[in-house]
Amino acid sequence: MTGDAIVPRLVVLVSGNGSNLQAILDACTCGQLAARVVGVFSNRGRAYGLKRAELAGVPGRVCQMKKGRPRREYDRMLAEQVSHFRPDWVVLAGWMRILTSAFLDRFLDRVVNLHPALPGQFPGVNAIERALDAYRKGEIGYTGVMVHLVPDEGVDSGPVLFSERVPIMPNDDLKTLEARVHAVEHRLLVATIKDLCGRDVTSERADLEGE
Ligand code: GRF
């Protein structure tokens, strides 16, 4: 007996800086989140998120897409590697690849994505920059952040778990708006995971693994 509490297992997928991964790691460390990051994956070997994992003592893995390789093949391989960590939840925190059903079907209803815009707004890359442009054209008055489930290949769509408005100020530039959006992301992602971890998926997983 180890005396370790059984807490939900998280695998986090990152492509870059990993400040959202850091928010999760910190929340786990300080007890705000009763969960454990058991593995971190990146499609980029130089992603700073891997360094953050290393500093936190969490195994990090690089899973690079080789040129010309079919996407589904990559996703199958990634899913296989992720499944070795037996995650209850797979968190896409700045993961810059669209996952196909070859990955998603392995973790049905357990893949969560973070997007720096409100539901239905600015899907894809550079969402904060595009929101700022739209604000300057008078098209929007605010932007936001959302965390949602990823049931399929839809880009930054899928059932919304939590979302929150982020104000845009007249004197904002990209840097100031990014800082405000990221601060909300860090908080909202942790709050969402906390909520999800209150759901009883561990017993469900045990049932599946027993099949
Ligand atoms: C976040 O804004 C995330 O929503 C977006 O990419 C950024 C990643 O930031 N998809 P980080 O790597 O967590 O610092």
CSV table of C-alpha atoms and ligand atoms in Angstrom, one decimal:
chain,number,residue,atom,x,y,z
A,1,MET,CA,0.0,0.0,0.0
A,2,THR,CA,1.4,3.4,-1.0
A,3,GLY,CA,-1.0,5.6,0.9
A,4,ASP,CA,-1.4,7.7,-2.3
A,5,ALA,CA,-4.9,9.0,-2.8
A,6,ILE,CA,-6.6,7.8,-6.0
A,7,VAL,CA,-7.1,11.0,-8.0
A,8,PRO,CA,-8.1,11.4,-11.6
A,9,ARG,CA,-5.2,11.0,-14.1
A,10,LEU,CA,-4.6,13.8,-16.6
A,11,VAL,CA,-2.6,13.6,-19.8
A,12,VAL,CA,-1.9,17.1,-21.2
A,13,LEU,CA,-1.1,17.7,-24.8
A,14,VAL,CA,0.9,20.9,-25.6
A,15,SER,CA,2.6,22.4,-28.7
A,16,GLY,CA,4.4,25.4,-27.2
A,17,ASN,CA,4.9,27.5,-24.1
A,18,GLY,CA,2.7,25.5,-21.8
A,19,SER,CA,1.6,28.2,-19.4
A,20,ASN,CA,-1.8,26.5,-19.2
A,21,LEU,CA,-0.1,23.2,-18.4
A,22,GLN,CA,1.8,25.1,-15.7
A,23,ALA,CA,-1.5,26.4,-14.3
A,24,ILE,CA,-2.7,22.8,-14.0
A,25,LEU,CA,0.5,21.6,-12.5
A,26,ASP,CA,0.5,24.4,-9.9
A,27,ALA,CA,-3.2,23.7,-9.0
A,28,CYS,CA,-2.4,20.0,-8.5
A,29,THR,CA,0.6,20.9,-6.3
A,30,CYS,CA,-1.2,23.3,-4.1
A,31,GLY,CA,-4.2,21.0,-3.6
A,32,GLN,CA,-6.6,23.3,-5.5
A,33,LEU,CA,-7.1,20.4,-8.0
A,34,ALA,CA,-7.4,16.9,-6.7
A,35,ALA,CA,-5.9,15.4,-9.8
A,36,ARG,CA,-2.5,14.3,-11.1
A,37,VAL,CA,-0.8,15.1,-14.4
A,38,VAL,CA,0.6,11.7,-15.3
A,39,GLY,CA,2.0,12.6,-18.7
A,40,VAL,CA,2.7,15.4,-21.1
A,41,PHE,CA,2.9,15.0,-24.9
A,42,SER,CA,4.0,17.4,-27.5
A,43,ASN,CA,4.2,17.3,-31.3
A,44,ARG,CA,7.1,19.7,-31.1
A,45,GLY,CA,10.4,18.6,-29.5
A,46,ARG,CA,11.3,22.2,-28.6
A,47,ALA,CA,8.0,23.0,-26.8
A,48,TYR,CA,8.7,24.7,-23.5
A,49,GLY,CA,5.8,22.8,-22.1
A,50,LEU,CA,8.1,19.7,-22.1
A,51,LYS,CA,10.6,21.6,-19.9
A,52,ARG,CA,7.8,22.5,-17.5
A,53,ALA,CA,6.8,18.8,-17.3
A,54,GLU,CA,10.4,17.8,-16.6
A,55,LEU,CA,10.7,20.4,-13.9
A,56,ALA,CA,7.5,19.1,-12.3
A,57,GLY,CA,8.8,15.5,-12.5
A,58,VAL,CA,6.1,14.5,-15.0
A,59,PRO,CA,7.1,12.2,-17.9
A,60,GLY,CA,7.2,14.1,-21.2
A,61,ARG,CA,7.0,12.6,-24.6
A,62,VAL,CA,7.5,14.0,-28.1
A,63,CYS,CA,5.4,12.6,-30.8
A,64,GLN,CA,6.4,14.3,-34.0
A,65,MET,CA,4.4,14.1,-37.2
A,66,LYS,CA,6.7,12.9,-40.0
A,67,LYS,CA,6.2,14.6,-43.4
A,68,GLY,CA,3.7,12.8,-45.6
A,69,ARG,CA,2.5,10.5,-42.9
A,70,PRO,CA,-1.3,10.1,-42.9
A,71,ARG,CA,-2.9,12.0,-40.1
A,72,ARG,CA,-5.0,9.1,-38.9
A,73,GLU,CA,-1.9,7.0,-38.6
A,74,TYR,CA,-0.2,9.6,-36.5
A,75,ASP,CA,-3.3,10.0,-34.3
A,76,ARG,CA,-3.5,6.2,-33.8
A,77,MET,CA,0.1,6.1,-32.7
A,78,LEU,CA,-0.4,9.1,-30.4
A,79,ALA,CA,-3.6,7.5,-28.9
A,80,GLU,CA,-1.7,4.3,-28.3
A,81,GLN,CA,1.1,6.1,-26.5
A,82,VAL,CA,-1.3,8.3,-24.5
A,83,SER,CA,-3.4,5.3,-23.5
A,84,HIS,CA,-0.3,3.8,-21.7
A,85,PHE,CA,-0.8,6.6,-19.1
A,86,ARG,CA,-4.4,5.5,-18.5
A,87,PRO,CA,-5.8,9.0,-18.5
A,88,ASP,CA,-9.2,9.8,-17.1
A,89,TRP,CA,-9.0,13.1,-19.0
A,90,VAL,CA,-6.9,14.2,-22.0
A,91,VAL,CA,-6.4,18.0,-21.9
A,92,LEU,CA,-5.5,19.9,-25.0
A,93,ALA,CA,-3.7,23.0,-23.6
A,94,GLY,CA,-2.3,24.9,-26.6
A,95,TRP,CA,-2.2,21.7,-28.7
A,96,MET,CA,-2.0,23.0,-32.3
A,97,ARG,CA,-3.2,19.9,-34.3
A,98,ILE,CA,-6.6,18.8,-35.2
A,99,LEU,CA,-7.2,15.3,-33.9
A,100,THR,CA,-9.1,12.8,-36.0
A,101,SER,CA,-11.5,10.1,-34.7
A,102,ALA,CA,-8.5,7.8,-34.8
A,103,PHE,CA,-7.5,9.5,-31.6
A,104,LEU,CA,-10.7,10.8,-30.2
A,105,ASP,CA,-12.6,7.5,-30.3
A,106,ARG,CA,-10.1,6.1,-27.9
A,107,PHE,CA,-11.0,8.7,-25.3
A,108,LEU,CA,-14.6,9.2,-26.0
A,109,ASP,CA,-16.0,12.2,-24.1
A,110,ARG,CA,-12.8,12.6,-22.3
A,111,VAL,CA,-10.9,15.1,-24.5
A,112,VAL,CA,-11.1,18.7,-23.4
A,113,ASN,CA,-9.9,21.7,-25.4
A,114,LEU,CA,-9.1,25.3,-24.5
A,115,HIS,CA,-9.8,28.1,-26.9
A,116,PRO,CA,-9.0,31.8,-26.4
A,117,ALA,CA,-12.3,33.0,-27.7
A,118,LEU,CA,-16.0,32.6,-27.0
A,119,PRO,CA,-18.0,29.7,-28.5
A,120,GLY,CA,-18.5,30.0,-32.2
A,121,GLN,CA,-16.0,32.9,-32.5
A,122,PHE,CA,-12.6,32.9,-34.1
A,123,PRO,CA,-12.0,29.2,-34.4
A,124,GLY,CA,-8.4,28.2,-35.4
A,125,VAL,CA,-5.2,30.0,-34.9
A,126,ASN,CA,-4.5,33.7,-33.9
A,127,ALA,CA,-8.0,34.0,-32.2
A,128,ILE,CA,-6.8,36.8,-29.8
A,129,GLU,CA,-5.4,38.8,-32.7
A,130,ARG,CA,-8.5,38.4,-34.8
A,131,ALA,CA,-10.7,39.4,-31.9
A,132,LEU,CA,-8.6,42.6,-31.4
A,133,ASP,CA,-9.0,43.4,-35.1
A,134,ALA,CA,-12.7,42.8,-34.9
A,135,TYR,CA,-12.9,45.1,-31.9
A,136,ARG,CA,-11.1,47.9,-33.7
A,137,LYS,CA,-13.5,47.6,-36.6
A,138,GLY,CA,-16.4,47.9,-34.1
A,139,GLU,CA,-17.6,44.4,-34.8
A,140,ILE,CA,-17.4,43.1,-31.2
A,141,GLY,CA,-17.2,44.7,-27.8
A,142,TYR,CA,-15.5,41.9,-25.9
A,143,THR,CA,-13.9,38.5,-26.4
A,144,GLY,CA,-13.5,35.5,-24.1
A,145,VAL,CA,-12.3,32.0,-23.4
A,146,MET,CA,-14.0,28.7,-23.6
A,147,VAL,CA,-13.3,25.1,-22.6
A,148,HIS,CA,-15.2,22.4,-24.4
A,149,LEU,CA,-15.3,18.7,-25.1
A,150,VAL,CA,-13.9,17.5,-28.4
A,151,PRO,CA,-16.2,14.8,-29.8
A,152,ASP,CA,-15.0,15.2,-33.5
A,153,GLU,CA,-12.8,17.0,-35.9
A,154,GLY,CA,-14.6,20.3,-35.6
A,155,VAL,CA,-12.2,23.1,-35.0
A,156,ASP,CA,-12.7,24.7,-31.6
A,157,SER,CA,-16.3,23.5,-31.5
A,158,GLY,CA,-18.0,20.8,-29.4
A,159,PRO,CA,-20.1,20.9,-26.3
A,160,VAL,CA,-19.1,23.9,-24.1
A,161,LEU,CA,-18.1,23.2,-20.5
A,162,PHE,CA,-17.3,26.7,-19.4
A,163,SER,CA,-16.9,30.0,-21.0
A,164,GLU,CA,-16.2,33.5,-19.8
A,165,ARG,CA,-16.1,36.9,-21.3
A,166,VAL,CA,-12.9,38.9,-21.4
A,167,PRO,CA,-13.2,42.7,-21.8
A,168,ILE,CA,-11.2,44.5,-24.5
A,169,MET,CA,-10.1,48.0,-23.6
A,170,PRO,CA,-9.8,50.9,-26.1
A,171,ASN,CA,-6.0,51.2,-25.5
A,172,ASP,CA,-5.3,47.4,-25.7
A,173,ASP,CA,-2.6,46.2,-28.0
A,174,LEU,CA,-2.0,42.5,-28.7
A,175,LYS,CA,0.3,42.1,-25.7
A,176,THR,CA,-2.1,43.5,-23.1
A,177,LEU,CA,-5.1,41.7,-24.5
A,178,GLU,CA,-3.2,38.4,-24.7
A,179,ALA,CA,-2.1,38.8,-21.0
A,180,ARG,CA,-5.7,39.4,-20.0
A,181,VAL,CA,-7.0,36.4,-22.0
A,182,HIS,CA,-4.3,34.1,-20.7
A,183,ALA,CA,-5.0,34.9,-17.1
A,184,VAL,CA,-8.6,33.9,-17.7
A,185,GLU,CA,-7.6,30.8,-19.5
A,186,HIS,CA,-5.4,29.6,-16.6
A,187,ARG,CA,-8.2,30.1,-14.1
A,188,LEU,CA,-11.0,28.7,-16.3
A,189,LEU,CA,-9.1,25.6,-17.4
A,190,VAL,CA,-8.3,24.7,-13.8
A,191,ALA,CA,-12.0,25.3,-12.8
A,192,THR,CA,-13.2,23.1,-15.6
A,193,ILE,CA,-10.9,20.3,-14.8
A,194,LYS,CA,-11.9,20.6,-11.2
A,195,ASP,CA,-15.5,20.3,-12.2
A,196,LEU,CA,-14.8,17.3,-14.5
A,197,CYS,CA,-12.8,15.5,-11.8
A,198,GLY,CA,-15.9,15.6,-9.6
A,199,ARG,CA,-17.5,13.3,-12.1
A,200,ASP,CA,-17.1,9.6,-11.5
A,201,VAL,CA,-15.2,8.4,-14.6
A,202,THR,CA,-12.6,6.3,-12.8
A,203,SER,CA,-15.1,3.5,-12.0
A,204,GLU,CA,-16.4,3.7,-15.6
A,205,ARG,CA,-12.8,3.3,-16.9
A,206,ALA,CA,-12.2,0.3,-14.6
A,207,ASP,CA,-15.4,-1.3,-16.1
A,208,LEU,CA,-14.1,-0.7,-19.6
A,209,GLU,CA,-10.6,-2.0,-18.8
A,210,GLY,CA,-12.2,-5.1,-17.2
A,211,GLU,CA,-13.9,-6.0,-20.5
B,1,GRF,C1,-3.5,29.4,-25.5
B,1,GRF,O1,-4.0,30.7,-25.7
B,1,GRF,C2,-4.5,28.4,-26.0
B,1,GRF,O2,-5.8,28.7,-25.8
B,1,GRF,C3,-4.2,28.5,-27.5
B,1,GRF,O3,-2.7,28.5,-27.5
B,1,GRF,C4,-2.3,29.2,-26.3
B,1,GRF,C5,-1.3,28.3,-25.6
B,1,GRF,O4,-0.7,28.9,-24.5
B,1,GRF,N1,-4.7,27.4,-28.2
B,1,GRF,P1,0.3,28.0,-23.6
B,1,GRF,O5,1.1,27.1,-24.5
B,1,GRF,O6,-0.6,27.2,-22.7
B,1,GRF,O7,1.1,29.0,-22.9
